[in-house]
Short mmCIF file of C-alpha atoms in Angstrom, two decimals:
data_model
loop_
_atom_site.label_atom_id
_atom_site.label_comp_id
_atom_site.label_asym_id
_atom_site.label_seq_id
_atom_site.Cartn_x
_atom_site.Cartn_y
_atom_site.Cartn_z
CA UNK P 14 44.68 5.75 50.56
CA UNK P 15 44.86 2.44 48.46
CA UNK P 16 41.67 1.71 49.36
CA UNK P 17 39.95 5.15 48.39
CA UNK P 18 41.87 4.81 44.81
CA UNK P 19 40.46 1.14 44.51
CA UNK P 20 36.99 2.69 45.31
CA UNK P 21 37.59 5.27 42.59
CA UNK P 22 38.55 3.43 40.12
CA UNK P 23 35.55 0.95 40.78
CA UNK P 24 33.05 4.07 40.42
CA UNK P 25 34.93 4.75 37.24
CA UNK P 26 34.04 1.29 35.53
CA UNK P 27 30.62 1.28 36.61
CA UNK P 28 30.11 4.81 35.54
CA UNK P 29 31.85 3.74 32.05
CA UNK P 30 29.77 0.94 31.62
CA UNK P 31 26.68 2.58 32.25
CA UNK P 32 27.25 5.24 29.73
CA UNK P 33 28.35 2.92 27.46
CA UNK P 34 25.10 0.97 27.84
CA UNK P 35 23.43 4.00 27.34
CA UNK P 36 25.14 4.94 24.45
CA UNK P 37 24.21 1.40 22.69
CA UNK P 38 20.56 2.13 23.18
CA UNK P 39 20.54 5.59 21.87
CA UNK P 40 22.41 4.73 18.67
CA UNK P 41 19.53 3.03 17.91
CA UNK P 42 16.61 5.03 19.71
CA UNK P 43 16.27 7.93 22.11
CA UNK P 44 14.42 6.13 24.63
CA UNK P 45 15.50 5.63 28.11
CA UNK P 46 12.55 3.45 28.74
CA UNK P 47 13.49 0.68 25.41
CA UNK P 48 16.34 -1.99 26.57
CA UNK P 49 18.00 -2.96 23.60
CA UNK P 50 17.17 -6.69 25.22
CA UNK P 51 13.84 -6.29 25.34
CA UNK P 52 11.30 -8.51 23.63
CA UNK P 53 9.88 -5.54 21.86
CA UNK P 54 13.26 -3.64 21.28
CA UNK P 55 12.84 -3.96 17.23
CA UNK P 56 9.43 -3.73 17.20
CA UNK P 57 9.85 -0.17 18.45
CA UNK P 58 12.41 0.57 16.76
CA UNK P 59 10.85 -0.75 13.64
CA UNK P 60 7.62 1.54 14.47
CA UNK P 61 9.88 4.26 15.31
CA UNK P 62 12.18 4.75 11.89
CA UNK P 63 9.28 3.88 9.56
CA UNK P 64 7.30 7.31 10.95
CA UNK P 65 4.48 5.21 12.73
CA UNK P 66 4.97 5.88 16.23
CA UNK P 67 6.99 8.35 18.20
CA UNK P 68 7.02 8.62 22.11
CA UNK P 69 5.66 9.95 25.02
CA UNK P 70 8.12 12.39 25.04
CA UNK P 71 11.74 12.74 23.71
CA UNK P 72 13.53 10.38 25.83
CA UNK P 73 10.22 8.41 26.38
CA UNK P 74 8.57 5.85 24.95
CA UNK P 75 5.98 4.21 27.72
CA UNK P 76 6.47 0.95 26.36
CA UNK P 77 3.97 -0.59 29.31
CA UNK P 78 1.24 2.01 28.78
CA UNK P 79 -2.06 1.11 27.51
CA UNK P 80 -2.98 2.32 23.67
CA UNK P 81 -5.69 4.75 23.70
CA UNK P 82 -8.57 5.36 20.61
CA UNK P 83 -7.00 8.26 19.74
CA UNK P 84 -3.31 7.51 19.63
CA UNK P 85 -4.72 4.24 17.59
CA UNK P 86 -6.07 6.30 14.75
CA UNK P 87 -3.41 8.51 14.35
CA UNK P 88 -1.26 5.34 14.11
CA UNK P 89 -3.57 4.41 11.01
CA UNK P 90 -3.10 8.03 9.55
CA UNK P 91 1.09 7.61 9.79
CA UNK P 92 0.37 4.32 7.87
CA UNK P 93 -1.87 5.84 5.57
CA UNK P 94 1.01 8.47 4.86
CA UNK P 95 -1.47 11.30 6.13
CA UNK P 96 -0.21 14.37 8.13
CA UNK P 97 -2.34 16.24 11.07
CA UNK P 98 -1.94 19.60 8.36
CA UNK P 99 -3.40 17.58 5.81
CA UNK P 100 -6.28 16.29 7.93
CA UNK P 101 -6.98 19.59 9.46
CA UNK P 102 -7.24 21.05 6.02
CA UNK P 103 -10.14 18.69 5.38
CA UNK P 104 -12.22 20.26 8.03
CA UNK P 105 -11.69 16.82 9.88
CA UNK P 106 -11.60 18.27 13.24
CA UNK P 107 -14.79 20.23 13.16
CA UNK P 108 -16.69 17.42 11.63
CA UNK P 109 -15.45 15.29 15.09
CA UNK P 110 -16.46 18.44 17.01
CA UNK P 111 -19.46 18.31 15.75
CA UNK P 112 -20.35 14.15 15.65
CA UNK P 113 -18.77 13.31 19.15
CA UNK P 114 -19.73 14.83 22.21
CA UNK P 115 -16.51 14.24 24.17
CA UNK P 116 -13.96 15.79 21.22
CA UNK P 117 -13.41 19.67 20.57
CA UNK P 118 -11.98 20.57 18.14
CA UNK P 119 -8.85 22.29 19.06
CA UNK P 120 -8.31 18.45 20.74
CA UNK P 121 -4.51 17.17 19.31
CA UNK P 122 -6.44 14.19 18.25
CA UNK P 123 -9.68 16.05 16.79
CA UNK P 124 -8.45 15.92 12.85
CA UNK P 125 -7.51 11.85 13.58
CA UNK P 126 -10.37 10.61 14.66
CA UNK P 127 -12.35 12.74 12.18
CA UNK P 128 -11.05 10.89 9.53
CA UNK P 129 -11.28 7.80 10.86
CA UNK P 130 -14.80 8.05 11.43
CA UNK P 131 -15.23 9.33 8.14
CA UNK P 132 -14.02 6.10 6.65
CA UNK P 133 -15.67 3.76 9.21
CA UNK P 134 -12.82 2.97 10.61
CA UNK P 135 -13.04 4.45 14.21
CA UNK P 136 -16.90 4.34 15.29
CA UNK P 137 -18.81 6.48 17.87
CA UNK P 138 -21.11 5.19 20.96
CA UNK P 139 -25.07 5.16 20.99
CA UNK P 140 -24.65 7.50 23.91
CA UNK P 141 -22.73 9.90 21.19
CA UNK P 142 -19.38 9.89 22.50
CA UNK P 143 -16.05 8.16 20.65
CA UNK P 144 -14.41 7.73 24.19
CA UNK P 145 -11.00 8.64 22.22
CA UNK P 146 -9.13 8.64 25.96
CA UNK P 147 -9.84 5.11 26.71
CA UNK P 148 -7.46 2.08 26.24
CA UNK P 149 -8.27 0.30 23.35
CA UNK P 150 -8.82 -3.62 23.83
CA UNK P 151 -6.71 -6.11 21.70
CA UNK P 152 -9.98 -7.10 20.15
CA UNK P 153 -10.93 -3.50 19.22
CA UNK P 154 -7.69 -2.73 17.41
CA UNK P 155 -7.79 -6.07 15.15
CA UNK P 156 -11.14 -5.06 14.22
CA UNK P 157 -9.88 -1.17 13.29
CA UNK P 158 -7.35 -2.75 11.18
CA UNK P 159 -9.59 -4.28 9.51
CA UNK P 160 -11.44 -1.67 8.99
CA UNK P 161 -8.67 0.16 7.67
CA UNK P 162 -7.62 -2.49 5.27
CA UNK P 163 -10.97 -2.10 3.79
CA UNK P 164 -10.11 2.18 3.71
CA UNK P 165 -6.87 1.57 1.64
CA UNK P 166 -8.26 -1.39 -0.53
CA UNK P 167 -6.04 -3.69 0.80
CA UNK P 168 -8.35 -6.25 0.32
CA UNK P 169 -5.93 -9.51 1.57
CA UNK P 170 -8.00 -12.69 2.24
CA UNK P 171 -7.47 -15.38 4.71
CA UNK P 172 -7.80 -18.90 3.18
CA UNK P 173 -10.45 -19.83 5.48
CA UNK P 174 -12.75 -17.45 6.99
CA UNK P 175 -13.93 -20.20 9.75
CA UNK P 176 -10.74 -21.44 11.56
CA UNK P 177 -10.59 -24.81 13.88
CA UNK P 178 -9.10 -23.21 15.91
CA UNK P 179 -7.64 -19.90 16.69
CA UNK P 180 -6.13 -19.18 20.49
CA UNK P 181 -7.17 -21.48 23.31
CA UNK P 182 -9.57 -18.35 24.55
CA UNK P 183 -11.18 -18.72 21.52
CA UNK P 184 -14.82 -18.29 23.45
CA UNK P 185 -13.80 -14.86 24.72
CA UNK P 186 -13.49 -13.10 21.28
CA UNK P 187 -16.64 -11.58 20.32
CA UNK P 188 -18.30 -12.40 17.40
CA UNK P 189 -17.95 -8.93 15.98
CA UNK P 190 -14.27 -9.28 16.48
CA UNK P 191 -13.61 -12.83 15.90
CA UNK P 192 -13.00 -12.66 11.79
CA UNK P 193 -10.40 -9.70 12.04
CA UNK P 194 -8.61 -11.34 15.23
CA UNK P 195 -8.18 -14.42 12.70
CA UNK P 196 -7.29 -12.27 9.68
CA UNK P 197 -4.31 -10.41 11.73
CA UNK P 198 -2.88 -14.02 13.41
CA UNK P 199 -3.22 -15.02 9.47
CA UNK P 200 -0.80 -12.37 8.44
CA UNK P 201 1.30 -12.67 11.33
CA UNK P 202 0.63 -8.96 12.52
CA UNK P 203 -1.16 -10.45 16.11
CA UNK P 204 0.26 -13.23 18.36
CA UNK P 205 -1.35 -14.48 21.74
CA UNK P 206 0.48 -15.33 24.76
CA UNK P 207 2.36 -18.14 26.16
CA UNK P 208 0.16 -20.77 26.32
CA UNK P 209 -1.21 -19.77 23.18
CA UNK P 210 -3.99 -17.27 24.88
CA UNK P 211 -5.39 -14.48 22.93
CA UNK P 212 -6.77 -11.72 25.90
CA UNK P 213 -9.13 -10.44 23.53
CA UNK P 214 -10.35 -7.75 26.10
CA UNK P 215 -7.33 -6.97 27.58
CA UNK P 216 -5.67 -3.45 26.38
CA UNK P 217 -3.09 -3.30 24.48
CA UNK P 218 0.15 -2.19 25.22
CA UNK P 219 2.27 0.56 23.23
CA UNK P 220 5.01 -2.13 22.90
CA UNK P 221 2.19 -4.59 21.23
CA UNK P 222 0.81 -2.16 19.08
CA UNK P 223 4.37 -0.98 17.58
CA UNK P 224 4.94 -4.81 16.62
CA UNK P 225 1.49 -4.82 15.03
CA UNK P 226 2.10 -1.87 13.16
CA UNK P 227 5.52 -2.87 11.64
CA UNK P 228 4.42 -6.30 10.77
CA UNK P 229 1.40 -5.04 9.30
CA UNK P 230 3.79 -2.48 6.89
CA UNK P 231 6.31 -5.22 6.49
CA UNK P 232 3.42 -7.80 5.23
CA UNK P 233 1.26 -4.89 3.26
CA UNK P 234 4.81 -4.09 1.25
CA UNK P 235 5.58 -7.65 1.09
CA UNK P 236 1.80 -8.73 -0.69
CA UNK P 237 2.20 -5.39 -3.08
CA UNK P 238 5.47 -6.33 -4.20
CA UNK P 239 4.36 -9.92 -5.04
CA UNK P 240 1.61 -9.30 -6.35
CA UNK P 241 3.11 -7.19 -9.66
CA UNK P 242 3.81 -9.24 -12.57
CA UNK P 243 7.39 -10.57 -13.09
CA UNK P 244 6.40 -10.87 -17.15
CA UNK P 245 3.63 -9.91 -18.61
CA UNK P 246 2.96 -10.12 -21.98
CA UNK P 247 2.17 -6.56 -23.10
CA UNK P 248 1.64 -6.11 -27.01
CA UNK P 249 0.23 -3.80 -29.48
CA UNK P 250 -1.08 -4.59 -33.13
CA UNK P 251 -1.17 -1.40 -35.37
CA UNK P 252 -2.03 -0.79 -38.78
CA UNK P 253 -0.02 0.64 -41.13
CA UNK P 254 -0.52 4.46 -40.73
CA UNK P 255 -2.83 4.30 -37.27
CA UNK P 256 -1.57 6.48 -34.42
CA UNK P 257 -1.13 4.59 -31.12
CA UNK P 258 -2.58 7.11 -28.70
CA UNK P 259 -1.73 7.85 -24.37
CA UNK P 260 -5.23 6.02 -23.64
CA UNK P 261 -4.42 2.85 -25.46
CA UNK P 262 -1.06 2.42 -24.27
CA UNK P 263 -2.10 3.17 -21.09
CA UNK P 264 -5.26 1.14 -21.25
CA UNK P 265 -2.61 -1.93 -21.22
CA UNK P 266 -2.02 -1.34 -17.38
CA UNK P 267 -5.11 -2.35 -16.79
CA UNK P 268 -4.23 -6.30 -16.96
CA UNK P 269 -1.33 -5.55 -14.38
CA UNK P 270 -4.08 -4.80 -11.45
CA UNK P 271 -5.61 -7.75 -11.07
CA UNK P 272 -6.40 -7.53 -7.62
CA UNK P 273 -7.02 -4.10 -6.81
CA UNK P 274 -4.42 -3.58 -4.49
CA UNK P 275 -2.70 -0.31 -6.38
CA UNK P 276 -4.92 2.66 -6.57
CA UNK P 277 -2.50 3.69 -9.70
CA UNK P 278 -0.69 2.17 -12.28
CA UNK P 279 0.76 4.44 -14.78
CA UNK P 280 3.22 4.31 -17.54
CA UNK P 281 6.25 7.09 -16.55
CA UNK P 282 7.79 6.78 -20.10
CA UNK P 283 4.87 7.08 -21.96
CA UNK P 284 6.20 10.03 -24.34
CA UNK P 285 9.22 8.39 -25.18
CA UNK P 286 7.23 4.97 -25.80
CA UNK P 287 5.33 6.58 -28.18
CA UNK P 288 7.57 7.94 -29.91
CA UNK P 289 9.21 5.10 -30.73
CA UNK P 290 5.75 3.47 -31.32
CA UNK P 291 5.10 5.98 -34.33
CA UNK P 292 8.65 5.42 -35.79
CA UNK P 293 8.59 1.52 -36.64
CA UNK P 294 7.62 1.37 -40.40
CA UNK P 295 4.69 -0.92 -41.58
CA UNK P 296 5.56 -4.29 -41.64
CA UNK P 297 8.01 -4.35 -39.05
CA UNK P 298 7.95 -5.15 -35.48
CA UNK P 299 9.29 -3.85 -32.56
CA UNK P 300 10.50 -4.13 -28.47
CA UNK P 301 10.03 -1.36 -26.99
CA UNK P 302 10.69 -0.76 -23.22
CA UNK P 303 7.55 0.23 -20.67
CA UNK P 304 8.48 1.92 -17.20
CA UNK P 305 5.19 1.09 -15.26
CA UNK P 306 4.93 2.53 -11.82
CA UNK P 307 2.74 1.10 -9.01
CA UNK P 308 1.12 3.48 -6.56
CA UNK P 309 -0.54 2.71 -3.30
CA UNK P 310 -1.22 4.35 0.10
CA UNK P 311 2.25 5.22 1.31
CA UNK P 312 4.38 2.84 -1.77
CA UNK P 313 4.97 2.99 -4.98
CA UNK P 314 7.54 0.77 -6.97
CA UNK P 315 8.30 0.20 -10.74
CA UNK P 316 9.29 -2.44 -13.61
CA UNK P 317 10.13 -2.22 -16.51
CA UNK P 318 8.48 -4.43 -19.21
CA UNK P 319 8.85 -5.07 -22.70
CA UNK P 320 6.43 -4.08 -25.24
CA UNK P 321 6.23 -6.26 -28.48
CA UNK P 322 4.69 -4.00 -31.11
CA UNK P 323 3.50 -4.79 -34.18
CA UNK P 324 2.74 -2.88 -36.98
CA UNK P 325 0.94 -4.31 -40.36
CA UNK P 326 2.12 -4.15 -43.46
CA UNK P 327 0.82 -1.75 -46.24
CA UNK P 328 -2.28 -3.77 -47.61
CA UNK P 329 -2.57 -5.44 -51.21
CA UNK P 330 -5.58 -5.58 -52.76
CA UNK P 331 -5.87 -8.32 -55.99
CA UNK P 332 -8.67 -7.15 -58.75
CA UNK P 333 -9.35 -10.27 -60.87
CA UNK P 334 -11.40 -7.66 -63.51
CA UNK P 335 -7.60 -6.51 -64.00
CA UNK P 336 -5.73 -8.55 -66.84
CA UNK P 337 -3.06 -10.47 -65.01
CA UNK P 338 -4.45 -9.68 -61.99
CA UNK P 339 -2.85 -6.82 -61.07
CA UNK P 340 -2.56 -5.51 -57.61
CA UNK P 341 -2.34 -2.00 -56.49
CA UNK P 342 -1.20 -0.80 -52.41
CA UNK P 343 -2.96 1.14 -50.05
CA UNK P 344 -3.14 2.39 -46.29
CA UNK P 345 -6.51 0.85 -43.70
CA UNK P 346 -6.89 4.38 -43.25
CA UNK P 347 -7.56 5.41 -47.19
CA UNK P 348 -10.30 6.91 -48.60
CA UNK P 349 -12.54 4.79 -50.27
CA UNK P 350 -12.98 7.32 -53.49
CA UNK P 351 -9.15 7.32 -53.70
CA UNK P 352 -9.12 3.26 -53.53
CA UNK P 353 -12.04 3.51 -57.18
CA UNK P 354 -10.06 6.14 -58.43
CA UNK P 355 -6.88 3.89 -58.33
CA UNK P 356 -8.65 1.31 -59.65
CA UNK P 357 -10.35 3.11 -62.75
CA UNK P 358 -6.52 4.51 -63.42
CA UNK P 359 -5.11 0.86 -63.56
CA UNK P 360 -8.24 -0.17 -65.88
CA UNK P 361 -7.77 2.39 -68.07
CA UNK P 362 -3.65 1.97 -68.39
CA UNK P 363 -4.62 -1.25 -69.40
CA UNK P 364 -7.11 -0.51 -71.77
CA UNK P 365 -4.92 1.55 -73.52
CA UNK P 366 -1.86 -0.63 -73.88
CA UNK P 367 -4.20 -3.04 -75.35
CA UNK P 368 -5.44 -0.34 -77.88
CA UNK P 369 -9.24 -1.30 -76.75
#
């Protein structure tokens, strides 16, 4: 009977500890399949919460199955912030129909890889096809990143576009492939193996391509971020009476996109700005504050800058035919009959006091 109890009580543990394994992984994920020791475990999970990549099924996420075309692109599409609705109200899937002999378009991955072939980012075959079912090499999915970082003017640069040295397989990377293999390892998206191998033709795993993914999103946010300016020096010289318009406010954004990266910069304040703008008098200066909002594919972040404004004075003119060389005020924006008319006034005043 002791014994049978000891049993019992040794199922319970194990039981208990199992479960509470289990529970520790799905805090953090649903899949059965993702240890929470594995090399990959924040990789995936990284993947997972930032909407990139979802699994196989619910409690699945086939971390040792091969990436295919299709689930590649429509990787690049959750990057690019773009839903299958969206795509499929672009006519994206018939356009694929139509192009590639081996998609229909009622195919879950028809809208994907119609835009990615529409912005050269996925190609097609000589023989017509796009193959979207097979496994996608490690080579072939640098180069589609690439691509893609050329789709969403991401336009990062490597400091050298001819590295020493690269992996120690550095002969089995195609020369078609070789440039975006080296810009990836730049960024720290790609790593080789042990031993410092690349596998360039090998296909890459689901577990490989969720760490490429995240690092790619982390580095992407990371460049954006740096690359707005801390302090800029933003200013405005007015003249007296001139309205400062929306286009030349806004036309200072300009300087704050130096490198392309943001397809918008915009000033979110730019009615209250404006306001103020009009209400410093002429001859006075002004701060005034700028909320400027940075837009890219799937980001958008703001600062706010200060705005030195600075408004001229009202102008004096001196007329030396005037005795004592009296000076008369005027706004740049007066009418050149009202400037002789205020001249021929002062002439005459002083003709008159001097009984002439």
């Amino acid at each position: 009977m002791k014994r049978l109890i000891s049993m019992l009580l040794a199922a319970m543990m194990i039981i208990s500890m199992v479960a509470t394994t289990a529970m520790a992984v799905s805090s953090e994920l649903p899949f059965e399949d993702v240890a929470i020791d594995a090399w990959y475990y924040q990789h995936v999970k990284d993947a997972y919460t930032m909407d990139l990549m979802h699994g196989q099924s619910s409690v699945k996420f086939a971390p040792e199955v091969s990436m295919k075309r299709s689930e590649l692109v429509k990787i690049l599409a959750n990057i690019a912030g773009l839903t299958d609705e969206e795509l499929q109200s672009k006519n994206y899937a018939a356009e694929a129909a139509k192009k590639f002999t081996d998609v229909k378009e009622d195919d879950w991955f028809a809208s994907f890889v119609g835009w990615a072939n529409s912005q050269d980012i996925l190609r097609g075959y000589e023989t017509g096809d796009v193959r979207p079912n097979n496994s996608a090499s490690r080579q072939e999915i640098a180069v589609m990143f690439g691509r893609f970082m050329k789709a969403i003017s991401f336009n990062w640069k490597a400091e050298s576009e001819t590295p020493d040295s690269l992996f120690t397989d550095n002969d089995e990377v195609a020369d078609w492939a070789y440039y975006e293999v080296y810009l990836l390892k730049a960024m720290n998206v790609i790593s080789g193996y042990e031993g410092g191998s690349f596998r360039p033709t090998k296909p890459m795993l689901r577990s490989e391509i969720a760490k490429v993914a995240a690092e790619f999103v982390k580095f992407r946010n990371n460049e954006l971020d740096e690359s707005i300016p801390e302090t800029p020096e933003l200013s405005i010289t007015a003249e007296a009476d001139a309205v400062v318009t929306a286009e030349e406010l806004n036309a200072l954004t300009g300087a704050l996109n130096t490198n392309k990266y943001f397809t918008s910069v915009s000033i979110a304040n730019s009615d209250d700005a404006l306001a103020k703008i009009a209400a410093v008098e002429p001859g006075n200066s002004a701060e005034i504050d700028l909320k400027v909002v940075f837009e890219s594919v799937k980001y958008s972040s703001d600062r706010t800058y200060k705005l030195n404004l600075t408004r001229k004075p009202v102008a004096e003119v001196p007329n030396p035919e005037v005795p004592g060389g009296l000076t008369f005020s005027y706004t740049a924006e007066a009418d050149e009959n009202v400037i002789l008319d205020k001249i021929s006034a002062i002439v005459n005043a002083e003709a008159n006091a001097d009984g002439k």
